[in-house]
XYZ file of C-alpha atoms in Angstrom:
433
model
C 0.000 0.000 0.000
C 1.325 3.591 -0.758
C 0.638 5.887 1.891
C 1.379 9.656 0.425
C 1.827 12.472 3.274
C 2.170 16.170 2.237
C 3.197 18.945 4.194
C 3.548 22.533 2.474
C 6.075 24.547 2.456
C 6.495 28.073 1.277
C 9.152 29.938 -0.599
C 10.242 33.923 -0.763
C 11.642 33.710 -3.754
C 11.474 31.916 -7.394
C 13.505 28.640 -7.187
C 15.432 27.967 -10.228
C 15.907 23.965 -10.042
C 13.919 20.089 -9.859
C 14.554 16.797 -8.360
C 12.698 14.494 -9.943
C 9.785 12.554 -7.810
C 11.920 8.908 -6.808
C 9.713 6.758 -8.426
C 6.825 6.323 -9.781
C 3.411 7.643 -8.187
C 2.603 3.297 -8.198
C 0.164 2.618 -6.588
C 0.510 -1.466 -4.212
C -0.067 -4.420 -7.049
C -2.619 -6.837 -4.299
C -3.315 -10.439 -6.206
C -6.544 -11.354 -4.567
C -6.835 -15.143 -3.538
C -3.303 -15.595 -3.369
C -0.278 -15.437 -1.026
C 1.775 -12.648 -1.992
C 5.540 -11.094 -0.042
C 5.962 -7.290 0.302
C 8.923 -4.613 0.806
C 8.084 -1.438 2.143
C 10.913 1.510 0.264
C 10.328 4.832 2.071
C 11.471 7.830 -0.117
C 11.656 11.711 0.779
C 10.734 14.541 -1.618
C 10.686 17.809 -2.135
C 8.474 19.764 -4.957
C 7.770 23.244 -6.139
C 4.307 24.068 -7.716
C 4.782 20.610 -9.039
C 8.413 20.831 -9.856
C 10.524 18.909 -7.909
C 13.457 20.043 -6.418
C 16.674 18.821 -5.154
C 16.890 17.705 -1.377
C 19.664 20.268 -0.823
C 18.632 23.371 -2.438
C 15.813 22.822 -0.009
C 17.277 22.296 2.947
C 19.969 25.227 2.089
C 17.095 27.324 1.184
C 15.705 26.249 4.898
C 19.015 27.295 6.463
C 19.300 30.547 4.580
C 15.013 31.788 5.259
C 14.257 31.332 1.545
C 11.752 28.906 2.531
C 9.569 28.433 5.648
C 7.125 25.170 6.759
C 4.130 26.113 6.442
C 2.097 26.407 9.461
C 5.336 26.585 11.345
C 6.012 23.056 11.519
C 8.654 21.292 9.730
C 7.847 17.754 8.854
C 9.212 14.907 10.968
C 12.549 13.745 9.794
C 13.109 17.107 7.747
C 16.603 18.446 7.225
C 15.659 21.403 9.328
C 13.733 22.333 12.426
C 13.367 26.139 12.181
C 10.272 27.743 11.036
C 10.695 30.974 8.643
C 8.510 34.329 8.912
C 9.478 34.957 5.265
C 6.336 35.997 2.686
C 4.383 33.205 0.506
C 4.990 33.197 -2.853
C 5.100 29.751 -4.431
C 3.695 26.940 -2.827
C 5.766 23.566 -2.469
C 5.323 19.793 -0.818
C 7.157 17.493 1.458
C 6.240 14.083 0.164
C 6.979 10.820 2.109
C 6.005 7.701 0.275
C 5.827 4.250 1.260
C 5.832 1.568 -1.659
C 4.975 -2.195 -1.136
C 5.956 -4.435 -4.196
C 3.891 -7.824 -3.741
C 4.786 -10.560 -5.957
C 2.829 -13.784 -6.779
C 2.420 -16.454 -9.354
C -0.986 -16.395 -9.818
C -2.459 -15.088 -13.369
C -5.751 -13.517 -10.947
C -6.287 -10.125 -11.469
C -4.255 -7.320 -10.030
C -6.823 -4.782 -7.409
C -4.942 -1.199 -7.261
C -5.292 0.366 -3.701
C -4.297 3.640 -2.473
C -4.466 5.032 1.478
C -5.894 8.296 1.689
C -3.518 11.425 2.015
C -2.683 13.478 4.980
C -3.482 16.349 2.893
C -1.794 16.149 -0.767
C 0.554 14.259 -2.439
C 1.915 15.822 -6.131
C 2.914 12.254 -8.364
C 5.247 13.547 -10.938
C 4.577 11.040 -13.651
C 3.215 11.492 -17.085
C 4.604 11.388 -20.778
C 4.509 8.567 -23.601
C 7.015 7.856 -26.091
C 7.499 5.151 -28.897
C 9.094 1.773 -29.335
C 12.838 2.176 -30.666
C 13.731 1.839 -34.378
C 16.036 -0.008 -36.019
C 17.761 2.853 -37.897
C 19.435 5.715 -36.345
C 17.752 9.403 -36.381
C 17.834 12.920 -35.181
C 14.684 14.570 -33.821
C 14.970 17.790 -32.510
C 10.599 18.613 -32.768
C 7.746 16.087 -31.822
C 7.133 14.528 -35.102
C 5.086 10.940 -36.136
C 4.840 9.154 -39.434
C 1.341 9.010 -39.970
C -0.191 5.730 -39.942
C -2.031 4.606 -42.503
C -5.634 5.617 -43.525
C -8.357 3.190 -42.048
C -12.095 3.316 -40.211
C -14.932 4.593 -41.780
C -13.338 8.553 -39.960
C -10.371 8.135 -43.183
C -7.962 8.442 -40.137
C -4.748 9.862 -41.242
C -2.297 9.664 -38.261
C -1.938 11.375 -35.002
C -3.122 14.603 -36.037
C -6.636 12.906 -36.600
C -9.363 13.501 -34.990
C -10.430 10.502 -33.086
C -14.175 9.613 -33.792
C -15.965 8.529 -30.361
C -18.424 5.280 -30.783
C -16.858 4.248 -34.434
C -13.865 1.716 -33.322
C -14.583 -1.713 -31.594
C -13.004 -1.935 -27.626
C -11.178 -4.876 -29.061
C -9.804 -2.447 -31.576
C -6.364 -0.736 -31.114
C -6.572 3.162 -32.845
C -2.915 3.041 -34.237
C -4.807 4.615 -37.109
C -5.446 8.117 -34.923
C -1.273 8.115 -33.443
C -1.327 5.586 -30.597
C 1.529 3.394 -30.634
C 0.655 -0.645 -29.988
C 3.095 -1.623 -27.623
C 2.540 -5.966 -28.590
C 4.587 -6.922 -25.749
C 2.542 -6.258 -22.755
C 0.073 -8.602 -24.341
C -3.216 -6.879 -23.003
C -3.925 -5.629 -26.614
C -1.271 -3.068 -27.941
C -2.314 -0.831 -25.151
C 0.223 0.191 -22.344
C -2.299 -0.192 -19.197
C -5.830 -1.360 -19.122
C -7.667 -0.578 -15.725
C -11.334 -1.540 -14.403
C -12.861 1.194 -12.276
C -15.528 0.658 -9.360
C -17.174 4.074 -9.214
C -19.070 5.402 -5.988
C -22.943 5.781 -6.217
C -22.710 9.125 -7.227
C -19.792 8.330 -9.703
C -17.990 11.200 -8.544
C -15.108 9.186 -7.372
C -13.324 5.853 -7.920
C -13.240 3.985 -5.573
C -11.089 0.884 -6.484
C -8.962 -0.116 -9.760
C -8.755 -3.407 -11.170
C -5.296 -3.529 -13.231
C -5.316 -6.242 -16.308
C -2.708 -8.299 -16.694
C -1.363 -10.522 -19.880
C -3.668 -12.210 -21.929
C -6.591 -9.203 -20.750
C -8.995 -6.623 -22.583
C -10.384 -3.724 -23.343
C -13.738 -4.563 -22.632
C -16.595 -2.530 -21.039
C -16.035 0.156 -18.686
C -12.533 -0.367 -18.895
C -10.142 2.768 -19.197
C -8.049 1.864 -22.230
C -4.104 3.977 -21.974
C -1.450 4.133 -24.938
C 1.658 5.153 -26.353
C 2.100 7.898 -28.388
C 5.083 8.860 -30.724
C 8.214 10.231 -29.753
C 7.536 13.910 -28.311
C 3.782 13.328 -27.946
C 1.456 12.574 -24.669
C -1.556 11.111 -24.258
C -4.750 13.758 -24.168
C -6.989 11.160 -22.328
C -7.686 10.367 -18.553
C -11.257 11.031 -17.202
C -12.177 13.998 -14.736
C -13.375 11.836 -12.040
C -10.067 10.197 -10.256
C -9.260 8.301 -7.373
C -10.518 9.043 -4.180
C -7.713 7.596 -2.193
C -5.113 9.830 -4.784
C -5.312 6.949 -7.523
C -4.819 8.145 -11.116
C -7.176 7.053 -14.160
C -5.806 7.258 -17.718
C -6.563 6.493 -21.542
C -9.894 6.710 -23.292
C -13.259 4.308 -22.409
C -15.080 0.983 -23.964
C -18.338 2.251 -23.789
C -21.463 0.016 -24.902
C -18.954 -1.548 -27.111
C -16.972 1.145 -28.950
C -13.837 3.260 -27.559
C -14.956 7.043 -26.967
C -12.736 9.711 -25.351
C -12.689 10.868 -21.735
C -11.231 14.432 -22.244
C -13.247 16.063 -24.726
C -10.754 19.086 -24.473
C -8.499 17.587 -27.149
C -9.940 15.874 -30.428
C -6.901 13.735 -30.711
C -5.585 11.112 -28.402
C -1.894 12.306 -29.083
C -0.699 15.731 -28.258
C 3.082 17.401 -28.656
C 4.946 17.916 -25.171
C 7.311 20.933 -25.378
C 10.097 20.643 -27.430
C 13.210 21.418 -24.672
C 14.773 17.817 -24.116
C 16.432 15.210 -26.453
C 18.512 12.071 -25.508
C 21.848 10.988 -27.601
C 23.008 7.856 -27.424
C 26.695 7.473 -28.239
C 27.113 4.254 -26.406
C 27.519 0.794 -28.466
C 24.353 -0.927 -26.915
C 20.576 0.387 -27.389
C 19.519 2.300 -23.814
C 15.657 2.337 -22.917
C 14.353 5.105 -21.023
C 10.841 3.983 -19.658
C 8.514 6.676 -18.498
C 5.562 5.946 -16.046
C 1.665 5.770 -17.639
C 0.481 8.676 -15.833
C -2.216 9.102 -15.771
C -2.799 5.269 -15.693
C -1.427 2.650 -13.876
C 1.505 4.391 -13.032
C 4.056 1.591 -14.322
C 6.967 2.702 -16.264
C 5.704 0.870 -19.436
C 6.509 3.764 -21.695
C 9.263 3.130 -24.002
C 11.719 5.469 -25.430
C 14.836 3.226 -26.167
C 17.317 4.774 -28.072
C 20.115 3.126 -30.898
C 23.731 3.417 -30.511
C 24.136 6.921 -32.472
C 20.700 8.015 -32.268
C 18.867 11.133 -30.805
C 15.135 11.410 -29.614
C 13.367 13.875 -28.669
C 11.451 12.780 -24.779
C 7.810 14.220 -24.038
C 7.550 16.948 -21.808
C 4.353 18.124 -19.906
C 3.266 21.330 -20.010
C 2.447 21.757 -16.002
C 0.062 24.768 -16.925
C -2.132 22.379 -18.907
C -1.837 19.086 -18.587
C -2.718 16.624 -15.774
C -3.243 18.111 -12.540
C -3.484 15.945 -9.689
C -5.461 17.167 -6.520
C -5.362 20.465 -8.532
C -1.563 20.365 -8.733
C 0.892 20.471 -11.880
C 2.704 16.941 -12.651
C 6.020 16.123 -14.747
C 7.552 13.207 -16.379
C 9.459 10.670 -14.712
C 11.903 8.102 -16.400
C 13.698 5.578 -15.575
C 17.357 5.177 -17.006
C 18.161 1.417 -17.618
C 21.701 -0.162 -18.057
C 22.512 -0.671 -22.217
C 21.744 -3.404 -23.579
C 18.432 -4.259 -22.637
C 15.148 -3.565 -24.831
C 11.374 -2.580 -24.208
C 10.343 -6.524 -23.465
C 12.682 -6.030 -20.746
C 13.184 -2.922 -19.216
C 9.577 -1.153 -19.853
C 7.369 -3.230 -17.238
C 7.003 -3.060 -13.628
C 9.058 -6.384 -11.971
C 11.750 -7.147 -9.020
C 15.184 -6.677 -9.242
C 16.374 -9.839 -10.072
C 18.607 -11.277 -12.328
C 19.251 -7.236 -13.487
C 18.454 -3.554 -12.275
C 15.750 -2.786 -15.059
C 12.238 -1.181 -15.244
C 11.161 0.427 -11.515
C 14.682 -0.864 -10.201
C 17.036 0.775 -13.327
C 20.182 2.965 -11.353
C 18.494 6.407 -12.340
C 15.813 7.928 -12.704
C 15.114 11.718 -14.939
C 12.501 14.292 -14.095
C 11.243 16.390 -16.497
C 8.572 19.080 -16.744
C 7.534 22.425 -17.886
C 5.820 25.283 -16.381
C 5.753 29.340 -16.710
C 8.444 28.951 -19.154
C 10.760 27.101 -17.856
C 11.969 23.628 -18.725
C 13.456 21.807 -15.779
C 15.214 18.393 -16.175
C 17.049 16.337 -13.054
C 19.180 12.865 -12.950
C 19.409 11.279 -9.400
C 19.585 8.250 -8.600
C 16.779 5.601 -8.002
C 17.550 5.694 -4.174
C 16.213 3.636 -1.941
C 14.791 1.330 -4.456
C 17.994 0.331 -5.670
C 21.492 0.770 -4.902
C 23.285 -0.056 -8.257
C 25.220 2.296 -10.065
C 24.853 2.866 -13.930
C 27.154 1.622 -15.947
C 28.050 4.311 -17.918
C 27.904 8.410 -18.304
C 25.159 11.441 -18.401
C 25.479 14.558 -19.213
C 23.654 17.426 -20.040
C 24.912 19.260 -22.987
C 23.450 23.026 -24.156
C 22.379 24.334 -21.017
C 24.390 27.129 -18.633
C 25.032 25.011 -15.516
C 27.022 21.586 -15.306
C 25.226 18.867 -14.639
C 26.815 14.937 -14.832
C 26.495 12.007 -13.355
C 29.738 9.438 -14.041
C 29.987 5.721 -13.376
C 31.672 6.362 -10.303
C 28.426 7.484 -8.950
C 28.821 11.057 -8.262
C 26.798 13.746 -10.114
C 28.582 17.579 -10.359
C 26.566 20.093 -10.418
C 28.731 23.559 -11.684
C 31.991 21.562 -11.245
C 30.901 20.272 -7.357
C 29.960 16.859 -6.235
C 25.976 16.758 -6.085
C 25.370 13.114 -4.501
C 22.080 13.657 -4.731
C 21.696 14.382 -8.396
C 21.263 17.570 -10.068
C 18.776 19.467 -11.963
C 18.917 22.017 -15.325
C 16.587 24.841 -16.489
C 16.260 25.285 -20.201
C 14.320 28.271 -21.372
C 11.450 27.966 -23.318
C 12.796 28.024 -27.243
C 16.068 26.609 -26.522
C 16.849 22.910 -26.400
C 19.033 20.340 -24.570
C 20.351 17.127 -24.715
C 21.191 14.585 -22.456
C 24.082 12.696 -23.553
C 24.623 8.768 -22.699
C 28.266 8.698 -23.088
């Protein structure tokens, strides 16, 4: 079970850096019928209007009276104890998370379960991206080969409109930009999840996650991949009431129909700030959590020795808000040489550190014009190092992280990780070296 505590915190001034959120905003897996083990992985975070930010800057913006706790009262555990009379401008959280993993061999059906906050918790997880390619490329804009034209709506990619009530549930729309993603074997679609609704259907009340060999059948919420650069405009406006997340569009009396009318296609382009280069030998997934979903990281964006892709970046003034709060994208960085079939689902850490348990994670996000994008590493959930190097190439501060596992931030050790603002119109690139 994921318990999610939030206590605010205030800051005098404009804070100019992220941490990305640990891991993913996942909700307990719970097997019904069957015997099932659990680890509990506690993880602290700190997050500006949705942005999160580095433990340190925090706790040095604590020390200096940048910040104060709201209410006076610093959360248990914090790095500080003092309270602040400095003026409210920007809102931020204190988020303490506690993640069970169950396991089980039993093909029943997976029930999602979430405790209720203390107050608010801000999940920083949402983006898509595409299976890799075989041939190397350079994108430095969201861009999708259409697919091709089919359905009585003469569908013509993933700038098409998506026609609500045409397509069969048991049909996939790769027609209208979603990308089938074969390998989790519930369809082509990246998460399929079976709501119980209150009486009033004003809240969800519990989540039913498929697993292999399941459907999108009725009721079910249907989520998806979209091309590289691109997000997913569909999740519902009734959510969790326990702080669960519901994502992708519905099977309704039989046919798929959307679930956020506020976008006409199911594909929409992320800001353009952040690409990944691959210079390494081996292919290198980067798997991104289906949020709002099921909030697994079974989003792949795997990248070719010698290639570049662009990764999908939320605009926090528009997209999903959770509990009326901005959310960002969160990836996790995998060791090379392992593909989508293995490093884009949710599993344990053995034989390899892949999927939830890769070394490193990346948050990324963009709000009020202003890109930010972190590396840290996947701490407590894993305590393997990544083989190889980041960096962060075309922005003004240094920001690294090297196989010895220590990340520099401006030329000084950052064991934490370290975070990068890009400016809206300019571009970055994080380099895999």
């Amino acid at each position: 079970m994921k318990l999610s505590a939030t206590i605010a915190i205030a800051a005098a001034g404009t804070l100019a850096a992220a941490q990305g959120h640990r891991h993913a905003h996942h909700h307990a897996h719970k097997r019904d019928t069957v015997a099932t083990s659990t680890v509990d992985e506690v993880v602290t975070v700190y997050q500006l209007d949705g942005t999160p930010v580095p433990v340190a800057d925090v706790c040095q913006g604590i020390k200096n009276g940048e910040y104060k706790w709201a209410d006076g009262n610093a959360p248990s555990g914090a790095c500080a104890t003092s309270t602040s009379t400095s003026p409210t401008v920007k809102a931020a959280e204190f988020i303490q998370t506690s993640t069970s993993v169950s396991t089980s061999t039993s093909s029943s059906s997976i029930v999602t379960t979430s405790a209720v906050p203390t107050t608010s918790a801000t999940p920083t997880t949402s983006s898509t991206s595409t299976t890799p390619t075989t041939t190397p490329a350079t994108s430095t804009t969201p861009s999708a080969t259409p697919a091709p034209t089919s359905g009585s709506g003469g569908a013509t990619g993933v700038d098409a409109p998506f026609p609500d009530g045409e397509l069969d549930c048991d049909t996939f729309p790769s027609q209208y930009g979603a990308v089938p993603l074969d390998y989790h074997n519930i369809g082509g679609w990246s998460g399929i999840q079976y709501p119980t609704f209150n009486s009033l259907a004003t809240l969800v009340e519990n989540i039913v996650t498929a697993v292999q060999g399941q459907s999108c059948t009725e009721g079910a919420f249907c989520s998806y991949q979209c091309p590289e650069g691109y997000l997913k405009s569909q999740w519902p406006s009734t959510q969790g009431a326990t702080g669960q997340s519901v994502g992708g569009i519905r099977c309704s009396n039989g046919k798929l129909v959307r679930t956020n009318t506020n976008y006409d296609t199911l594909c929409i382009p992320g800001v353009p700030a952040l690409s990944v280069k691959n210079t390494l030998s081996e292919m290198v997934c980067l798997c991104r959590t289906d949020y709002p979903g099921t909030e697994s990281e079974t989003l792949p964006s795997c990248v070719n020795p010698g290639q570049t892709i662009q990764l999908a970046n939320p605009d926090g003034n528009s997209y999903y808000e959770w509990e009326g709060k901005s959310t960002s994208a969160q990836y996790y960085i995998n060791p090379a040489g392992f593909d989508e079939t293995q490093a884009c689902i949710w599993g344990s850490p053995d034989p390899n550190p892949i999927g939830n348990f890769a070394p490193m994670n990346l948050g990324l996000g963009y709000k009020n014009g202003v890109t930010f994008a972190s590396i840290f590493p996947n701490k407590p959930t894993t305590s393997e190092i990544l083989q190889y190097n980041v960096r962060y190439d075309g922005v003004s501060t240094e920001c690294a992280w090297d196989s010895n596992a220590k990340a520099y931030k401006g030329g000084a050790s950052a064991d934490g990780g370290c975070t990068v603002s890009i400016p809206e119109g300019s571009s970055a690139t994080l380099v895999l070296y």
